Coordinates of C-alpha atoms and ligand atoms in Angstrom, one line a residue:
X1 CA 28.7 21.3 -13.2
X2 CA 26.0 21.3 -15.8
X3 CA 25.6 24.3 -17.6
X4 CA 21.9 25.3 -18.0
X5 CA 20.9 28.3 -20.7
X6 CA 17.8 29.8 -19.8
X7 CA 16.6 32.4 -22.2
X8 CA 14.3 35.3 -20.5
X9 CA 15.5 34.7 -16.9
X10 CA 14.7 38.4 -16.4
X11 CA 11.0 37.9 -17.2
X12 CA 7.7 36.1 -15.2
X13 CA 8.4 32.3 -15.8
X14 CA 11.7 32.4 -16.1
X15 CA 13.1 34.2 -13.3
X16 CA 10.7 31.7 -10.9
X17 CA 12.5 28.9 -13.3
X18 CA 16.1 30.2 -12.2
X19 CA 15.1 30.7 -8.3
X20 CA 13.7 26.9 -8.6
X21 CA 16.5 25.5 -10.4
X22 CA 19.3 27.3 -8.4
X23 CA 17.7 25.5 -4.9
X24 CA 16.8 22.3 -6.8
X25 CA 19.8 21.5 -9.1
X26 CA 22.6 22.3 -6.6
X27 CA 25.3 21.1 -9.7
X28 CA 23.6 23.5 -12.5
X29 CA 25.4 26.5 -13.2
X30 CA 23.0 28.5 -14.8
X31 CA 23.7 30.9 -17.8
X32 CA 20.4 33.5 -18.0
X33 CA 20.5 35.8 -21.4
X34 CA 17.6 38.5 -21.5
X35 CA 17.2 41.3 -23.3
X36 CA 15.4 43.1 -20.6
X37 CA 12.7 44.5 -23.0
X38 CA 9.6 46.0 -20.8
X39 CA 9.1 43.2 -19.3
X40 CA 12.2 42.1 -18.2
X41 CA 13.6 43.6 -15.1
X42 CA 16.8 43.4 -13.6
X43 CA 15.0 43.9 -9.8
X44 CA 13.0 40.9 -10.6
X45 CA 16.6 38.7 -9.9
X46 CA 17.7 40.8 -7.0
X47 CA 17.5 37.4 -4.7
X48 CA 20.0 35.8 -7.4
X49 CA 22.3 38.1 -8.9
X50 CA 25.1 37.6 -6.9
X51 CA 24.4 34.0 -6.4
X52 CA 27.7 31.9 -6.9
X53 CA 25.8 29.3 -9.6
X54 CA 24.5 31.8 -11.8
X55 CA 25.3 34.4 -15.0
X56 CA 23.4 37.0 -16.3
X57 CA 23.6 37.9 -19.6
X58 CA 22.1 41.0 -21.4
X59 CA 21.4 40.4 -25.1
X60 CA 19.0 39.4 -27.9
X61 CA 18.2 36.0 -28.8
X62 CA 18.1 36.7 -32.5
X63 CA 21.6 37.9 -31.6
X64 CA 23.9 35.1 -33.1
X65 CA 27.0 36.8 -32.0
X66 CA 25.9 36.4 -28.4
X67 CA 23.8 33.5 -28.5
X68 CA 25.4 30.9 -30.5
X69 CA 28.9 30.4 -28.4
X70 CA 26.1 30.3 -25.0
X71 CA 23.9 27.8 -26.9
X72 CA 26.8 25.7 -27.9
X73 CA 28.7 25.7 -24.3
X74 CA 25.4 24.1 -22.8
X75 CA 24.0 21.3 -21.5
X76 CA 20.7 22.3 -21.6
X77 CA 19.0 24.8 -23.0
X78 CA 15.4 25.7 -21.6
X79 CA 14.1 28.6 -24.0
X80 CA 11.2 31.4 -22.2
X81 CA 12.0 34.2 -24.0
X82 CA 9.1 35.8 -25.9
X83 CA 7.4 38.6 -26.5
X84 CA 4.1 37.3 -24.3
X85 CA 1.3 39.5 -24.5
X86 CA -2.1 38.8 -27.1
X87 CA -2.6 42.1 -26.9
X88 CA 0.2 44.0 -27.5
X89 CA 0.6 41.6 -30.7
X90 CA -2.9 42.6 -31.8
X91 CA -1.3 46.1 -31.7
X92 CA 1.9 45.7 -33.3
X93 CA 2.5 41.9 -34.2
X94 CA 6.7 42.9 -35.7
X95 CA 8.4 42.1 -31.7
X96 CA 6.7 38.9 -32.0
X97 CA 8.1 37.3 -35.5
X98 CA 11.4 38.6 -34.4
X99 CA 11.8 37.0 -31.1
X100 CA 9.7 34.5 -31.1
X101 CA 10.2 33.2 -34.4
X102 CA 13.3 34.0 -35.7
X103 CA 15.4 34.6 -32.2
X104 CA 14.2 30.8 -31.8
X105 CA 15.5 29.9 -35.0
X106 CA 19.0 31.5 -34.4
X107 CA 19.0 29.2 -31.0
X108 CA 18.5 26.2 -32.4
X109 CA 20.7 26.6 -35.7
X110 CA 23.4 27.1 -32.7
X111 CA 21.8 23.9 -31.4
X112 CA 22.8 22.1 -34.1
X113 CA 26.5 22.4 -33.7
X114 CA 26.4 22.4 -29.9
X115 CA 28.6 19.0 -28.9
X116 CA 27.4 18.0 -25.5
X117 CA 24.1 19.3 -25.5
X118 CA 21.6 16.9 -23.8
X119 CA 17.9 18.3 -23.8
X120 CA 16.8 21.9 -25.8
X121 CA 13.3 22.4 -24.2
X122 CA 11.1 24.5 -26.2
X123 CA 8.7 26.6 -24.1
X124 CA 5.4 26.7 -26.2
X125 CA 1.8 27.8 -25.0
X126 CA -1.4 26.1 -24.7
X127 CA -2.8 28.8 -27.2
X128 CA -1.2 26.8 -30.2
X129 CA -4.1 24.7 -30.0
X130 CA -6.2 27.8 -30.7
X131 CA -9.6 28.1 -28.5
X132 CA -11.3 24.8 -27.6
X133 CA -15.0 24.8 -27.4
X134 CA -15.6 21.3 -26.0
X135 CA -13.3 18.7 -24.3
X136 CA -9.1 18.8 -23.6
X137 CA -6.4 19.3 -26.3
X138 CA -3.9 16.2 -26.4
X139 CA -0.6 16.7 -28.1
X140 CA -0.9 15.4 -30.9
X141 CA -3.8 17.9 -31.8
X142 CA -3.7 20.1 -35.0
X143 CA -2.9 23.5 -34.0
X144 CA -5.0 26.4 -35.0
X145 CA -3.4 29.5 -33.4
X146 CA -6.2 32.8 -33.8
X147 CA -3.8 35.6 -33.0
X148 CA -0.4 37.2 -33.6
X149 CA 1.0 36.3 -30.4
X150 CA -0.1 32.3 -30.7
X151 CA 0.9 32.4 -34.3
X152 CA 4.1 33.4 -33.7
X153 CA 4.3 30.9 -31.2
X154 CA 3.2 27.8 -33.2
X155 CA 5.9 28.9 -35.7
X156 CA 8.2 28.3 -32.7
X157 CA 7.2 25.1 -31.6
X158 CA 7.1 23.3 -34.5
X159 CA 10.3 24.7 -36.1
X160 CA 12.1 23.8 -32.7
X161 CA 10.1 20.1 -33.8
X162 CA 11.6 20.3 -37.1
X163 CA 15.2 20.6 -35.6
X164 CA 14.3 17.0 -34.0
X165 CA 13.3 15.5 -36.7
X166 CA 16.1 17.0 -39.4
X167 CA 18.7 17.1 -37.3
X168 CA 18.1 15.2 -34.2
X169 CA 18.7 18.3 -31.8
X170 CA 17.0 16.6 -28.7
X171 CA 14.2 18.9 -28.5
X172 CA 11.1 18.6 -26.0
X173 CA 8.3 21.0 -26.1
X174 CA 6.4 21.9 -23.3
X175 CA 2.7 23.6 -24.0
X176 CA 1.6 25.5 -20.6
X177 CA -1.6 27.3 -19.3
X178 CA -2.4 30.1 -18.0
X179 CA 0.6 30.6 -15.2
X180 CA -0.1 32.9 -12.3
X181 CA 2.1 33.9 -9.3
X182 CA 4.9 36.6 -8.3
X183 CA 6.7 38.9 -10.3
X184 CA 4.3 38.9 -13.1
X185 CA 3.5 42.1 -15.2
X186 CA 1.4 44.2 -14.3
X187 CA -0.7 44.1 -17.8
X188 CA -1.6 40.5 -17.6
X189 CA -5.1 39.7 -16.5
X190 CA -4.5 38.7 -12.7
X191 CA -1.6 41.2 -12.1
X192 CA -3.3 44.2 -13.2
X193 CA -6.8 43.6 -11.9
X194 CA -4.6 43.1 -8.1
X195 CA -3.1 46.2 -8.8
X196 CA -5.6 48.1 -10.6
X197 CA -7.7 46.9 -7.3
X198 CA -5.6 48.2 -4.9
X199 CA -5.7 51.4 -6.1
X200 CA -9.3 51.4 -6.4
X201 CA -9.1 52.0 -10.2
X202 CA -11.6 50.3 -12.3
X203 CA -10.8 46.6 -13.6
X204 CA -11.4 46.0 -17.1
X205 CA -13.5 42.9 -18.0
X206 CA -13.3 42.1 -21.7
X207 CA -17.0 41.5 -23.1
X208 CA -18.8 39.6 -21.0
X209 CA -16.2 37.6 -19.2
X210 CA -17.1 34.6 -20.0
X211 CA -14.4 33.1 -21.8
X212 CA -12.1 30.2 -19.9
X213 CA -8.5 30.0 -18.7
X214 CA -6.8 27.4 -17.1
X215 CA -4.6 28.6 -14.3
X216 CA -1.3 27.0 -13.1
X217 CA 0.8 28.4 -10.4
X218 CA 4.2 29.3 -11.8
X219 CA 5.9 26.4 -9.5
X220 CA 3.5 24.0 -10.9
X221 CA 5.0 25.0 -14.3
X222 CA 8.6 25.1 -13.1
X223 CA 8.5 21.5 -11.7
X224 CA 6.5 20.2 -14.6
X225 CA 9.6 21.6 -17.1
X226 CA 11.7 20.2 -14.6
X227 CA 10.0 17.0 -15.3
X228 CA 10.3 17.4 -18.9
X229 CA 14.4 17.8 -18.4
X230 CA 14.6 14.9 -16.3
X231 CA 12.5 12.3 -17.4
X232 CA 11.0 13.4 -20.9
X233 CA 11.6 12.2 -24.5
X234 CA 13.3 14.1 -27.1
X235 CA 11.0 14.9 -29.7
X236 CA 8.2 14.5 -27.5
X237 CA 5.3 17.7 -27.2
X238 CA 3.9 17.5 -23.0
X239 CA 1.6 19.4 -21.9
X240 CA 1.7 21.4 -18.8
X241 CA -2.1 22.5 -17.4
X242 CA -3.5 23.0 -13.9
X243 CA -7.0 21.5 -14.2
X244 CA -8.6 24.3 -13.2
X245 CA -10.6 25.9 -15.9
X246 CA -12.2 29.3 -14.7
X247 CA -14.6 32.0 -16.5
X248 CA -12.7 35.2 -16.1
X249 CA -15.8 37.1 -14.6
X250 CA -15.7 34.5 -11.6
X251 CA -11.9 35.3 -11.0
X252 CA -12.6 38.9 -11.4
X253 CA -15.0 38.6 -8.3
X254 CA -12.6 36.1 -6.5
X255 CA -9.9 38.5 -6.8
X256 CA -11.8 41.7 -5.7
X257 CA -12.9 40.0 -2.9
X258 CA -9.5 38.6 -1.8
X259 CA -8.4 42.0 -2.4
X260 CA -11.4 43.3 -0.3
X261 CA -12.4 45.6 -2.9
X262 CA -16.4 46.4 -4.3
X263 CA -17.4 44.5 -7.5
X264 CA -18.9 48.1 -8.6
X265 CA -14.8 48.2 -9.6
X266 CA -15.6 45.8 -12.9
X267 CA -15.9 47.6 -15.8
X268 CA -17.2 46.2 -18.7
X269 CA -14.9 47.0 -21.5
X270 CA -14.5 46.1 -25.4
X271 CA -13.7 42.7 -26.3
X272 CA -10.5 41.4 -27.4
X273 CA -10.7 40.6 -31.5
X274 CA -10.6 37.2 -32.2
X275 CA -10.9 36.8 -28.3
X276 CA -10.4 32.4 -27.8
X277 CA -13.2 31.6 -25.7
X278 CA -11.6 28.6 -24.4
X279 CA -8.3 26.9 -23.2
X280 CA -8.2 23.3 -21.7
X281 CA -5.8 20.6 -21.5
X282 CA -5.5 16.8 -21.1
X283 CA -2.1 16.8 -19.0
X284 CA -2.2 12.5 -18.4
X285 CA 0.9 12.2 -20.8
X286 CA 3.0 14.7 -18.3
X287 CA 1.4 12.4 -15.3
X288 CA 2.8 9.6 -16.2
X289 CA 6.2 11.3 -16.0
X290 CA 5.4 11.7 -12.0
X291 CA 4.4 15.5 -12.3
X292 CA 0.9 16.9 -11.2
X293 CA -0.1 20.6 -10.1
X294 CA 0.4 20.9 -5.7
X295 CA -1.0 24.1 -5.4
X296 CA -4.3 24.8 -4.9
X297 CA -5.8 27.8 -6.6
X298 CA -7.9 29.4 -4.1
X299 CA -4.2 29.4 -2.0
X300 CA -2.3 30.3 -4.9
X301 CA -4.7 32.6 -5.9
X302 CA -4.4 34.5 -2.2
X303 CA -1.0 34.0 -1.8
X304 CA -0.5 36.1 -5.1
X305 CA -3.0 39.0 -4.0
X306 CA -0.8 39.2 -0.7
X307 CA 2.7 39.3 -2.5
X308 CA 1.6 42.2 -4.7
X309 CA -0.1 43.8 -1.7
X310 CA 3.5 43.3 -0.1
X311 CA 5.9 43.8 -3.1
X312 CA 4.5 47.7 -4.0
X313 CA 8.1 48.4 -4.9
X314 CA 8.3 46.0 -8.2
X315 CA 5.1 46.6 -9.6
X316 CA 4.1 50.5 -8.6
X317 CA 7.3 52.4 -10.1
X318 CA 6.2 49.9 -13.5
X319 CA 2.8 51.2 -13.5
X320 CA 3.4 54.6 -12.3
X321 CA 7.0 56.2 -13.6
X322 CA 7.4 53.7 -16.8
X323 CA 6.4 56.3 -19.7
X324 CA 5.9 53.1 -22.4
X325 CA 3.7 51.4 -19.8
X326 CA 1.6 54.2 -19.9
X327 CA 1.5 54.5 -23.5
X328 CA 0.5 50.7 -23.9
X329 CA -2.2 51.5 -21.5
X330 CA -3.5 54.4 -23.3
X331 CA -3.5 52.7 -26.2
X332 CA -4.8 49.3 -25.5
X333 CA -7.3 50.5 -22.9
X334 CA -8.4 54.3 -23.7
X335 CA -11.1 54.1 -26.2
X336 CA -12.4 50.9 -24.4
X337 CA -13.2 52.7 -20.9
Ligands
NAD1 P1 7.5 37.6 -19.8 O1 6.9 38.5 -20.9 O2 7.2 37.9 -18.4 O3 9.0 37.5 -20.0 C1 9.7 37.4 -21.2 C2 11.2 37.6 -21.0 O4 11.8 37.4 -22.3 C3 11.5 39.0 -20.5 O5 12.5 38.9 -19.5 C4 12.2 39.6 -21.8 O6 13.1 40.6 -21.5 C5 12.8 38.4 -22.4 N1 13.0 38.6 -23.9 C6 12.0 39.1 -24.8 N2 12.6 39.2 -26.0 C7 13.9 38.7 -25.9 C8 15.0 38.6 -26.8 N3 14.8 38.9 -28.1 N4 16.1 38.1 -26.4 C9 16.3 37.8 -25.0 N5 15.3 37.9 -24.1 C10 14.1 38.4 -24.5 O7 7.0 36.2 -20.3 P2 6.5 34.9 -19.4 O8 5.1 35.1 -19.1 O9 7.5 34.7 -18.3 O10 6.6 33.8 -20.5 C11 7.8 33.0 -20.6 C12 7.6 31.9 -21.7 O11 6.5 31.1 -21.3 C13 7.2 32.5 -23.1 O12 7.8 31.7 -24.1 C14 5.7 32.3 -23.2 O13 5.3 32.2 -24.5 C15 5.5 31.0 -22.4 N6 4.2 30.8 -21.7 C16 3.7 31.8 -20.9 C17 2.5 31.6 -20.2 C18 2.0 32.6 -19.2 O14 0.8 32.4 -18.8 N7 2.7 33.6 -18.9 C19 1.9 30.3 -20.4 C20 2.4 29.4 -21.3 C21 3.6 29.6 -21.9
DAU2 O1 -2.7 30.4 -22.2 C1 -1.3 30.7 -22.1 C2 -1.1 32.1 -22.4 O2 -1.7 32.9 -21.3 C3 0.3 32.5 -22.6 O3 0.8 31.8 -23.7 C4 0.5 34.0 -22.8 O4 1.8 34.4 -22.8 C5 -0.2 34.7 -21.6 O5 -0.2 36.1 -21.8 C6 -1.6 34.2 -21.4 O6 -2.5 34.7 -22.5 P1 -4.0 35.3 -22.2 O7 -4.3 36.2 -23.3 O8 -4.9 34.2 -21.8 O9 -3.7 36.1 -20.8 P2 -4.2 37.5 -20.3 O10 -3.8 37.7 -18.9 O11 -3.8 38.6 -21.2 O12 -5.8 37.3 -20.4 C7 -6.4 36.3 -19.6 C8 -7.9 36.5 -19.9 O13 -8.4 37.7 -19.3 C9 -8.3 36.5 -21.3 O14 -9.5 35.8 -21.6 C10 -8.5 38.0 -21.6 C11 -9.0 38.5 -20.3 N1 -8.6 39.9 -20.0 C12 -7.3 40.3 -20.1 C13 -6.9 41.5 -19.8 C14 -5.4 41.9 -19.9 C15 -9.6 40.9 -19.6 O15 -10.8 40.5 -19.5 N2 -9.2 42.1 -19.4 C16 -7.9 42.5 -19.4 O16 -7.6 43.7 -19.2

């Protein structure tokens, strides 16, 4: 067996990761540590928990005592977990240096002393490039991160980097878009316009909507890390996009309409601070390892409107019974509607 440490298997990415891997690597045993903060939920693995191949482990990643013996009985190590959301770090940026910085440096000092381990595979973010006004960013880029969130994230990457270069852990980053698909939470754009939009509540459009993101289905990403693990290069930075850059008014309208829902629903709300207008990536250097994104977004895109149409019971107690979802709504969203 090879044992495979995935951090924030309770989370969006991550728990698509470990329902991927588990069918496509029948000789990975997979190890998942989460801390289940908000958005990690132990209903999210319900299809896996009792699966034969795969542990699940409740802790902190900045947690050496818990971390360092998983990290160093690996294989692999493919790294999610993060606190995710630009705007809850434009509200309180502390979560952010913790986990994402310093929980990432507590993996890969473990890294270090791990004997057998083959691939460390930092997940990064297409936001460390910072917001692109014209053309594709290639890897080799400079990275200009604009807010809390990416900053924290640019730390990550390139101190996983530095663990390549210093110490030859065999690090590979990967640097996604935009992912979209099931189990994602509900305070992300696509999730909570779906649900705000089945409820007939009011979706709200930062500014003027015009600003770009490149969507990926979550399986696209999941094969493209895949691709990383199997055929990448340690100390190599890849790319993972899905060529399909859209303004967020025109997937506002796309999504209302899938979800048979009036556009009098947008609402025009406050802008984001330091808002990036633009994401884009050149993917050719991840091509050439075999990958490419299969699914299309206008099915993707309906596919995902149908599962949260269908899946009322992960999302709705979230949205409705959480008190600290509430309270992040109120805060990030009352004085803009
Ligand atoms: P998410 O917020 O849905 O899930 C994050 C998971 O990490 C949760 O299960 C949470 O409980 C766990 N976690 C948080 N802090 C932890 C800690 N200290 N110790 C252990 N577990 C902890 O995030 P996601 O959208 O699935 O993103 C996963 C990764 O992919 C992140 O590294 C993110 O930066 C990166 N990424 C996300 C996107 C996207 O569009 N969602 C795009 C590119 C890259
Ligand atoms: O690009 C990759 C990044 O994508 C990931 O690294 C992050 O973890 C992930 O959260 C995501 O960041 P974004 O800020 O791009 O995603 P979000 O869904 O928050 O917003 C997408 C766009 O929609 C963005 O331009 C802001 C806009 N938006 C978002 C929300 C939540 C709105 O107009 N209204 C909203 O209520």
């Amino acid at each position: 067996m090879i044992n495979v440490l995935v951090t924030g298997g309770a989370g969006f990415i991550g728990s698509n990761f470990v329902r991927y891997a588990l069918q496509a690597h029948p000789d990975w045993h997979i190890t998942n540590l989460d801390k289940l903060t908000y958005a990690g939920r132990m209903e999210t693995l319900n299809d896996v928990i009792g699966h034969a191949r795969h542990t699940f482990v409740h802790g902190d990643i900045a947690d050496a005592t818990v971390a360092a013996p998983l990290v160093k009985a690996s294989d692999l190590v493919v790294h999610f977990a993060a606190e995710t959301h630009v705007d809850r770090s434009i509200l309180e940026a502390g979560e952010f240096i913790k986990t994402d910085v310093i929980g990432t440096f507590v993996l890969l000092e473990a890294a270090r002393h791990a004997s057998h381990l083959r691939a460390f595979v930092q997940i990064s973010t297409d936001e460390v490039y910072g917001s692109v006004p014209a053309g594709s960013s290639v890897e080799t880029d400079e990275l200009k991160p604009r807010n809390p969130y990416s900053a924290s994230k640019a730390g990550a990457d390139r101190l996983a980097y530095s663990y390549w270069a210093t110490y030859q852990v065999p690090v590979m980053i990967t640097r996604a878009s935009n992912n979209y698909g099931p189990f994602q939470f509900p305070e992300k754009v696509i999730p909570l316009f779906i649900s705000n939009a089945i409820d007939n509540i009011p979706v709200p459009l930062y500014g003027e909507g015009l600003n770009v993101r490149d969507w990926l289905h979550v399986m696209d990403h999941c094969r493209g890390v895949d691709a990383v693990i199997e055929r990448g290069t340690p100390g190599e930075v890849y790319n993972v996009g899905g060529s399909n850059e859209v303004r967020n008014v025109d997937l506002t309208h796309t999504l209302l309409r899938l979800a048979q829902r009036p556009e009098s629903l947008i609402q025009r709300v406050q802008d984001r601070p330091g808002h990036d207008m633009r994401y884009s990536l050149d993917t050719t250097k991840l091509r050439k390892l075999g990958w490419a994104p299969r699914v299309p977004f206008d099915e993707g895109l309906r596919d995902t409107v149908s599962w949260y149409h269908e899946n009322e019971w992960w999302w709705r107690p979230i949205k409705e019974n959480d008190p600290s979802f509430r309270a992040y709504y109120q805060a990030q969203y009352g004085s803009r509607t």
